[in-house]
Short mmCIF file of C-alpha atoms in Angstrom, two decimals:
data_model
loop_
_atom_site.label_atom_id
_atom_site.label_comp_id
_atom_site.label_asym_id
_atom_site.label_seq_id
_atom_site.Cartn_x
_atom_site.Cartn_y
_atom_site.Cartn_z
CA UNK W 1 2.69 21.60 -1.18
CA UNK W 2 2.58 24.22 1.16
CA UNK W 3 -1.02 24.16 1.52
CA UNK W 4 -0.98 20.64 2.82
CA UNK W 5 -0.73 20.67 6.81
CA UNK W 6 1.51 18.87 8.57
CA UNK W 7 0.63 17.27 12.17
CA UNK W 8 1.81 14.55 14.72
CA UNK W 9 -0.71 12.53 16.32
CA UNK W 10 -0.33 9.67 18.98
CA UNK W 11 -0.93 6.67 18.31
CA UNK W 12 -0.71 3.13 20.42
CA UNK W 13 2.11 3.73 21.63
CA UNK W 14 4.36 5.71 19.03
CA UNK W 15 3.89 9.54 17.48
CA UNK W 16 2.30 8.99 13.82
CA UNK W 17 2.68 12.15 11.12
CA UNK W 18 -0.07 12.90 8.66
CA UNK W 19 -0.62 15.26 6.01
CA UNK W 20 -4.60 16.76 5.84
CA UNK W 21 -6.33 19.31 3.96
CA UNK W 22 -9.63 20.13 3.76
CA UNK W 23 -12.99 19.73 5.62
CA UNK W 24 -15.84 17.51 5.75
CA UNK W 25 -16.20 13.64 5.51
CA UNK W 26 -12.94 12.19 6.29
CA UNK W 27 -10.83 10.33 3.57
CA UNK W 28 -7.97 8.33 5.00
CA UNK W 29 -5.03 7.62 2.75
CA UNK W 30 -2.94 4.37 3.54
CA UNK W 31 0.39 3.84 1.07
CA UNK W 32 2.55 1.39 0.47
CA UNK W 33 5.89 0.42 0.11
CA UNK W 34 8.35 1.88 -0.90
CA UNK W 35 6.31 5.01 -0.27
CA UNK W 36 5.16 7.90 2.31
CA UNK W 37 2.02 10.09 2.61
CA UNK W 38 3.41 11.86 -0.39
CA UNK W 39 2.05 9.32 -2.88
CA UNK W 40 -1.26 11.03 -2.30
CA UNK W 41 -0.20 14.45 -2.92
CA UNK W 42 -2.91 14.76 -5.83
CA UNK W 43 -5.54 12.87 -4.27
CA UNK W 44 -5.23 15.03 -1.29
CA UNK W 45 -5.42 18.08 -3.19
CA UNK W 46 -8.08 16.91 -5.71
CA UNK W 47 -10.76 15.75 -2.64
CA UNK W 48 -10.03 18.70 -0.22
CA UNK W 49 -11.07 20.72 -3.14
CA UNK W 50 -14.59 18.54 -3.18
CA UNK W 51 -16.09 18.80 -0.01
CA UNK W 52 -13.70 15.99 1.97
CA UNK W 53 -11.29 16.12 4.91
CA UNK W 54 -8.16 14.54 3.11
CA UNK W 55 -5.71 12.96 5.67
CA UNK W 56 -2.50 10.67 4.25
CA UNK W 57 -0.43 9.08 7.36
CA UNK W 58 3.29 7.84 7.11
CA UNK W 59 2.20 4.25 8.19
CA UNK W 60 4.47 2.82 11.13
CA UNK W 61 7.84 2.45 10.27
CA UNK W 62 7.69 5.06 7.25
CA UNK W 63 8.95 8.68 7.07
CA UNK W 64 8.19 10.91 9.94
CA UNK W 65 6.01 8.05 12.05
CA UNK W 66 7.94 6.52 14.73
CA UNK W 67 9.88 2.88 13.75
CA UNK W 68 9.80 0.41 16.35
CA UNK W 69 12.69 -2.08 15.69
CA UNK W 70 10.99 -5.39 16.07
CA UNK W 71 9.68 -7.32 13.55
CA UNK W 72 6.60 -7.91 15.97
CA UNK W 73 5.56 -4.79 16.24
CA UNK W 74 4.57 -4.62 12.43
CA UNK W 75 1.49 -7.19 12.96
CA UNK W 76 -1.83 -6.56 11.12
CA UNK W 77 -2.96 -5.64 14.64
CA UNK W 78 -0.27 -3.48 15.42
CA UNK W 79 -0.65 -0.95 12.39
CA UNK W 80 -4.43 -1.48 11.84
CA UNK W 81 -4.45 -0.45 16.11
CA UNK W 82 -2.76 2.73 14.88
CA UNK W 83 -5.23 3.37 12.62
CA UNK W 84 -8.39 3.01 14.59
CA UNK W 85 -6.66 5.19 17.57
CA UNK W 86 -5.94 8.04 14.35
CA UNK W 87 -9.83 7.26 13.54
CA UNK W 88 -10.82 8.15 17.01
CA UNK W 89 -8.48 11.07 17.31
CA UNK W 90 -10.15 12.83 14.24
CA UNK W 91 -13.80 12.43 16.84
CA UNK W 92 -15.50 10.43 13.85
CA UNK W 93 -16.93 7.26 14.11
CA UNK W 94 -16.90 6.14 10.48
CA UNK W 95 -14.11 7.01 7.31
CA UNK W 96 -13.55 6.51 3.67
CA UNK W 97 -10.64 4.82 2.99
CA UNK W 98 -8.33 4.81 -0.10
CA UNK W 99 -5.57 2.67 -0.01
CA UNK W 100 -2.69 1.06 -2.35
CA UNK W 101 -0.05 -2.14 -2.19
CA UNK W 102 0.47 -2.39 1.55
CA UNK W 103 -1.89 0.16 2.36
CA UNK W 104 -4.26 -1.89 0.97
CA UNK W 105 -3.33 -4.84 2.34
CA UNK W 106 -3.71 -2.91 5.98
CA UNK W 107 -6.88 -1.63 4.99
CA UNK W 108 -8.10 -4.85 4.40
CA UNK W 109 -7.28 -6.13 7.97
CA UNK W 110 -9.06 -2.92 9.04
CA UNK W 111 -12.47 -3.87 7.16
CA UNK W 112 -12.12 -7.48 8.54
CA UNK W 113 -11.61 -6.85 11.98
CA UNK W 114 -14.01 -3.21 12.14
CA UNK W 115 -16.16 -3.12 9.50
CA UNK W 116 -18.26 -0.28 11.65
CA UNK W 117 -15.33 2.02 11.44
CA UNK W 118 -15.20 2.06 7.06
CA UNK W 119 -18.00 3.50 4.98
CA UNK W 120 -16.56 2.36 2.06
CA UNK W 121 -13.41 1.73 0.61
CA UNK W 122 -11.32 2.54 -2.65
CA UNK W 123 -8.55 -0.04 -3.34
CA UNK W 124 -6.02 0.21 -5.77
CA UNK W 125 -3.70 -2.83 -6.68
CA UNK W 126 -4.23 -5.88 -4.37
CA UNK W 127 -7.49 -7.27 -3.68
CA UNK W 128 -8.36 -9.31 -0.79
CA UNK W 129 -6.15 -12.30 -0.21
CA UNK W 130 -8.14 -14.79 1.96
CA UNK W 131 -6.47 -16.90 4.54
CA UNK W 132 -4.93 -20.09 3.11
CA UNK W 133 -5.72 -22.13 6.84
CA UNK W 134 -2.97 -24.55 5.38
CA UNK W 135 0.00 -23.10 4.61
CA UNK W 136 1.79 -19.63 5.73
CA UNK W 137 1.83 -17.29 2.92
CA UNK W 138 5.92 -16.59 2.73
CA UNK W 139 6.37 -20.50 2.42
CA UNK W 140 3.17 -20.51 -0.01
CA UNK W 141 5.01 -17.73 -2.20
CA UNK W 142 8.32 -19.39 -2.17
CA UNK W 143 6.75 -23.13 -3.55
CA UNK W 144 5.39 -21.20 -6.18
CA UNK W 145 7.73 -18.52 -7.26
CA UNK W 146 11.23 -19.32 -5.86
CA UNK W 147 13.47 -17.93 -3.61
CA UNK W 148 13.89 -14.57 -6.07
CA UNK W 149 10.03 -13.82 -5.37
CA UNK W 150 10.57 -10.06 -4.09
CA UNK W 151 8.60 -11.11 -0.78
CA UNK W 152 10.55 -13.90 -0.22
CA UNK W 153 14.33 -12.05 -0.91
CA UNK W 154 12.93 -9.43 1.48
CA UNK W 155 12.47 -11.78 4.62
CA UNK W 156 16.18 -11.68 6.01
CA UNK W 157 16.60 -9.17 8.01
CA UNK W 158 19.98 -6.67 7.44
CA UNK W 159 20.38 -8.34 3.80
CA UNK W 160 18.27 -6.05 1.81
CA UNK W 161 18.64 -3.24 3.60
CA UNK W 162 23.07 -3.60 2.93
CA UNK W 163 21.70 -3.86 -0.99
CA UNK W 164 19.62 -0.46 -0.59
CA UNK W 165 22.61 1.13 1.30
CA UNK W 166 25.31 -0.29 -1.59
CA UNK W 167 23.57 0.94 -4.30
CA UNK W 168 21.97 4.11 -3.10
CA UNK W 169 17.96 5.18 -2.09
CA UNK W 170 17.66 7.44 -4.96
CA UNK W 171 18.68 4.54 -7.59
CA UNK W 172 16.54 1.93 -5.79
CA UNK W 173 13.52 4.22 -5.32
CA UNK W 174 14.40 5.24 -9.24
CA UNK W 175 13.81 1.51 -10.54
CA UNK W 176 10.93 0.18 -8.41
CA UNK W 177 8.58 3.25 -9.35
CA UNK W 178 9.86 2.60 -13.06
CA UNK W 179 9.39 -1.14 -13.08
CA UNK W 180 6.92 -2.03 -15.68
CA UNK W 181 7.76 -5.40 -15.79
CA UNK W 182 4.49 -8.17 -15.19
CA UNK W 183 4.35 -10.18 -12.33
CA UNK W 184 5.56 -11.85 -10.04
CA UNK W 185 7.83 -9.79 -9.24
CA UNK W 186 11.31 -11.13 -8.37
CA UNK W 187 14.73 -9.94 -7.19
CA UNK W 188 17.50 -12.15 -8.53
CA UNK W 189 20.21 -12.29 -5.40
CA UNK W 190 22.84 -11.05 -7.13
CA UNK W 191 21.70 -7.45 -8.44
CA UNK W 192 18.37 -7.17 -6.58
CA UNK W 193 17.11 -4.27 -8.00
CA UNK W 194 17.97 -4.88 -11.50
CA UNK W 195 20.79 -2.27 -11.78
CA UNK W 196 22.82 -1.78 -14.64
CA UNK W 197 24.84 1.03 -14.67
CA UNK W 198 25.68 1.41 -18.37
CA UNK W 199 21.69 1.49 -18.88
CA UNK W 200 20.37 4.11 -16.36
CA UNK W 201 16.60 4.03 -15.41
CA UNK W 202 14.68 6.65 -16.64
CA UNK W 203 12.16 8.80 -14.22
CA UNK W 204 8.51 7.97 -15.18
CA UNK W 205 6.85 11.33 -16.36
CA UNK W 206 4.54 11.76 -13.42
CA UNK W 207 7.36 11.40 -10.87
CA UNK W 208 9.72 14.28 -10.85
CA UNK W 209 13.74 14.77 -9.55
CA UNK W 210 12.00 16.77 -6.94
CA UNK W 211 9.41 13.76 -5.95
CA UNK W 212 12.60 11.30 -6.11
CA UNK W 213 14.60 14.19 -3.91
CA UNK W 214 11.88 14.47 -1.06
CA UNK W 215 10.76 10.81 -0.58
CA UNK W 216 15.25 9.54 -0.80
CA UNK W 217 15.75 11.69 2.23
CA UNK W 218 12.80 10.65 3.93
CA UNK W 219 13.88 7.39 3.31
CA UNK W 220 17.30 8.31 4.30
CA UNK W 221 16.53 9.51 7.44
CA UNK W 222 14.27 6.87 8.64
CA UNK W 223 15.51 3.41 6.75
CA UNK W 224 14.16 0.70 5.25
CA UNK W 225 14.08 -1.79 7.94
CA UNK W 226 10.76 -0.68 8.93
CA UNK W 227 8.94 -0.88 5.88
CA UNK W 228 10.62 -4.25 5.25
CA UNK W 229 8.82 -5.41 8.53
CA UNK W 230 5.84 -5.51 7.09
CA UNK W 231 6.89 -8.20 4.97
CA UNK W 232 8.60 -9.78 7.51
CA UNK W 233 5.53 -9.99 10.02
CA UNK W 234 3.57 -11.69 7.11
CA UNK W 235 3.27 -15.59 8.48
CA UNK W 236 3.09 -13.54 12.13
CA UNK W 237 -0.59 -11.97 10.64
CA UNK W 238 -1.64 -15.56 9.50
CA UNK W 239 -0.46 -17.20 12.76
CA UNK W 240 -2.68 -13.96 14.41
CA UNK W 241 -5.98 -13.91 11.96
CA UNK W 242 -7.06 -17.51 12.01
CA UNK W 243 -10.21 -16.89 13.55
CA UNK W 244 -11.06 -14.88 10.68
CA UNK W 245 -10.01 -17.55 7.90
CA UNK W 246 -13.01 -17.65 5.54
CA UNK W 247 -15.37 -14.31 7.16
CA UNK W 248 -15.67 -12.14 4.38
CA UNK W 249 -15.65 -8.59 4.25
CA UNK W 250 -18.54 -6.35 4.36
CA UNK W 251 -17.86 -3.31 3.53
CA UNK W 252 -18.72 -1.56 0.08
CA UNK W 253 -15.38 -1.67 -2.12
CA UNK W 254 -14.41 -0.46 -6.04
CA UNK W 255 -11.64 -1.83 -6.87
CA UNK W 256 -8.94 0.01 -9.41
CA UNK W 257 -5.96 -1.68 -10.62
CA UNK W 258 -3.55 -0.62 -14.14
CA UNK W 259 -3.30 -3.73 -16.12
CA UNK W 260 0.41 -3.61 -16.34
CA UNK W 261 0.35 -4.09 -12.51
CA UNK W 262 2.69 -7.04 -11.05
CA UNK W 263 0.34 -7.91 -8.82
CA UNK W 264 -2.90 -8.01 -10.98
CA UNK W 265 -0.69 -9.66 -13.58
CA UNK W 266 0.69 -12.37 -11.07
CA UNK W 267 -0.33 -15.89 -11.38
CA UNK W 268 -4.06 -16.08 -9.94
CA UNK W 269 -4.95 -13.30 -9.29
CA UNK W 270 -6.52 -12.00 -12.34
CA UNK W 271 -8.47 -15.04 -12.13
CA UNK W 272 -9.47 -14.35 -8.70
CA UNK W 273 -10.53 -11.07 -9.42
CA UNK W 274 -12.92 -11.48 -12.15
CA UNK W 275 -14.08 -15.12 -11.96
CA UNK W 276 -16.46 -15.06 -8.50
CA UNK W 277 -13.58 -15.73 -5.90
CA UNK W 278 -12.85 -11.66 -4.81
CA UNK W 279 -16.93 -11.34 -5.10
CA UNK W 280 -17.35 -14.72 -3.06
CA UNK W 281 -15.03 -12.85 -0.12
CA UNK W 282 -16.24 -9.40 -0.71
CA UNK W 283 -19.93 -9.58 -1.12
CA UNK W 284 -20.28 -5.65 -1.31
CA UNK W 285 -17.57 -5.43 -3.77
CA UNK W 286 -19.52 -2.77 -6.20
CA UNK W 287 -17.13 -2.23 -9.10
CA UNK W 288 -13.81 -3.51 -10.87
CA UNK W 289 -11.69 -1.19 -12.91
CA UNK W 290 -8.74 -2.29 -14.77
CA UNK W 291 -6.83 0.99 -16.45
CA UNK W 292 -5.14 -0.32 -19.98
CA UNK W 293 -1.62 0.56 -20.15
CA UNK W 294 -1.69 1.40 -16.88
CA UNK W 295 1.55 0.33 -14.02
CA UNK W 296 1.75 -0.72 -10.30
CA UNK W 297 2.15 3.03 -8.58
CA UNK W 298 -1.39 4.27 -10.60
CA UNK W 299 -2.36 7.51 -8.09
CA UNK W 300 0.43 8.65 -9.41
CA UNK W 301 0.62 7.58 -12.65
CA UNK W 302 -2.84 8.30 -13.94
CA UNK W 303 -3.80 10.85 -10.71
CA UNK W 304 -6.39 12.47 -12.26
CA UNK W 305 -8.60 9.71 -13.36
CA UNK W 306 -7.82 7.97 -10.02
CA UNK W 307 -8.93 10.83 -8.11
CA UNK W 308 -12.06 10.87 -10.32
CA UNK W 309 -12.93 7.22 -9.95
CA UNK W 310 -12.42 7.92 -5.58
CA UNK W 311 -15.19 10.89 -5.62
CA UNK W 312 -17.65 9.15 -8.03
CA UNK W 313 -17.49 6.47 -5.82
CA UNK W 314 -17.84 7.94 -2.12
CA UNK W 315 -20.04 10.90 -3.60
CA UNK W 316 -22.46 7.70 -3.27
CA UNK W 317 -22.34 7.73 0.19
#
């Protein structure tokens, strides 16, 4: 990868590292968890060779971007501030954003609250999830998926993070990018992560021993607790984004998801998707892919036909 560059920019308050290639338009990467800029090594590679400006952030809290330690300081507002202070710091006024899982879910907050700033966006995994105005989402996960619903086993802080450190990064990195499994998604309290050690996990083909090498000691060095915040600051964004329950967004948007994914294949949201409600909320939403025999992590799974589906979209543009 050396001929991805490597910078530190500042950002509200904290020093954020990217990864960039290329010039022209920019494309802004946002990942997820548990991931880095890395995720997007192909994409980054694939568009800088097109014409684009390919830039892929460690979000707040991830890799070589600064971790604040309160759970506060992981708000929708918080991370989508960094972003629109890394927007301005590039000297453009508009982007194209790609985003997956909680990158998505960021760069969701970021069409809803500056549409200006996105010319369109390419979201892989979870679609918009309007604001329920009546119940917080963690307490609106646990009624209908239990205590074990990943979200909800991730909400205590220190508890997790003691089952990451017992078992090991590497394994626990290991079995979430192998997980196959449909949704939801859950993580009995016992054995979290599903570990059996007479049955190994398997690396997926399109994730090597190196890939699992680089992104355990980033997660080494920096934690989890971080990354976990997100999850933890999730009835903080609904208590902060009520006067935005039921504005849609209005930004042009394909959508990509495999159909193996735990989220697509959670309860609702399939129906969501494809039956008016995600079209209701996103009026410019221009396309809906759903890859067959396709998983959660699907840059990296199917990279090459993600990276075509990104250009044939903002080649539009």
């Amino acid at each position: 990868m050396e001929e991805i560059k490597h910078g530190m920019v500042g950002v509200n308050g904290i020093r954020m590292h990217i990864a960039e290639k290329g010039e022209g338009p920019v494309v802004l990467f946002f990942h997820g968890f548990p991931e880095l800029w890395y995720t997007w090594r192909r994409q980054i590679l694939a568009l800088s060779s097109l014409g684009y400006r390919a830039i892929a952030p460690d979000l707040r809290g991830y890799g070589d971007t600064e971790a604040p330690t309160s759970i506060c300081s992981y708000s929708c507002h918080h991370i989508v501030g960094d972003l629109v202070v890394l927007i301005n710091s590039l000297g453009v006024e508009q982007v194209f954003v790609v985003a997956h899982d909680w990158g998505a879910i960021i760069a969701w907050y970021l069409c809803l609250f500056c549409p200006e700033r996105v010319k369109a966006f390419v979201c892989l995994s979870v679609p918009f999830l309007p604001r329920n105005p009546n119940i917080k989402p963690v307490e609106s996960m646990r009624a209908l998926f239990g205590d074990d619903y990943y979200i909800c086993r991730f909400q205590e802080p220190g508890k997790i993070e003691a089952q990451i450190a017992q078992v090991g990064t590497a394994e626990v990195l290991k079995n979430i990018l192998a997980n196959r499994k449909p949704g939801p998604s859950c993580f009995p309290e016992e054995n979290a992560f599903g570990i059996d050690p007479e049955n190994r996990v398997t690396l997926p083909s399109w994730f090597s021993e190196q890939d699992l090498s680089f992104c355990a000691t980033k997660f080494n060095q920096t934690g989890f607790t971080g990354a976990l915040n997100y999850y933890r600051a999730m009835n903080l964004n609904w208590e902060m984004t009520a006067a935005w329950t039921e504005v849609q967004v209005k930004v042009p948007v394909k959508f990509i998801v495999g159909e193996l994914d735990m989220v697509y294949t959670t309860p609702g949201i399939k129906e969501y998707v494809h039956n008016g409600g995600f079209k209701m909320d996103v009026p410019l939403l221009e396309e809906i892919v759903v890859i067959e025999d396709a998983g959660h992590f699907i840059n990296q799974e199917r990279a090459e036909e993600i990276n075509a589906h990104i250009y044939d979209f903002i080649k539009k543009f």
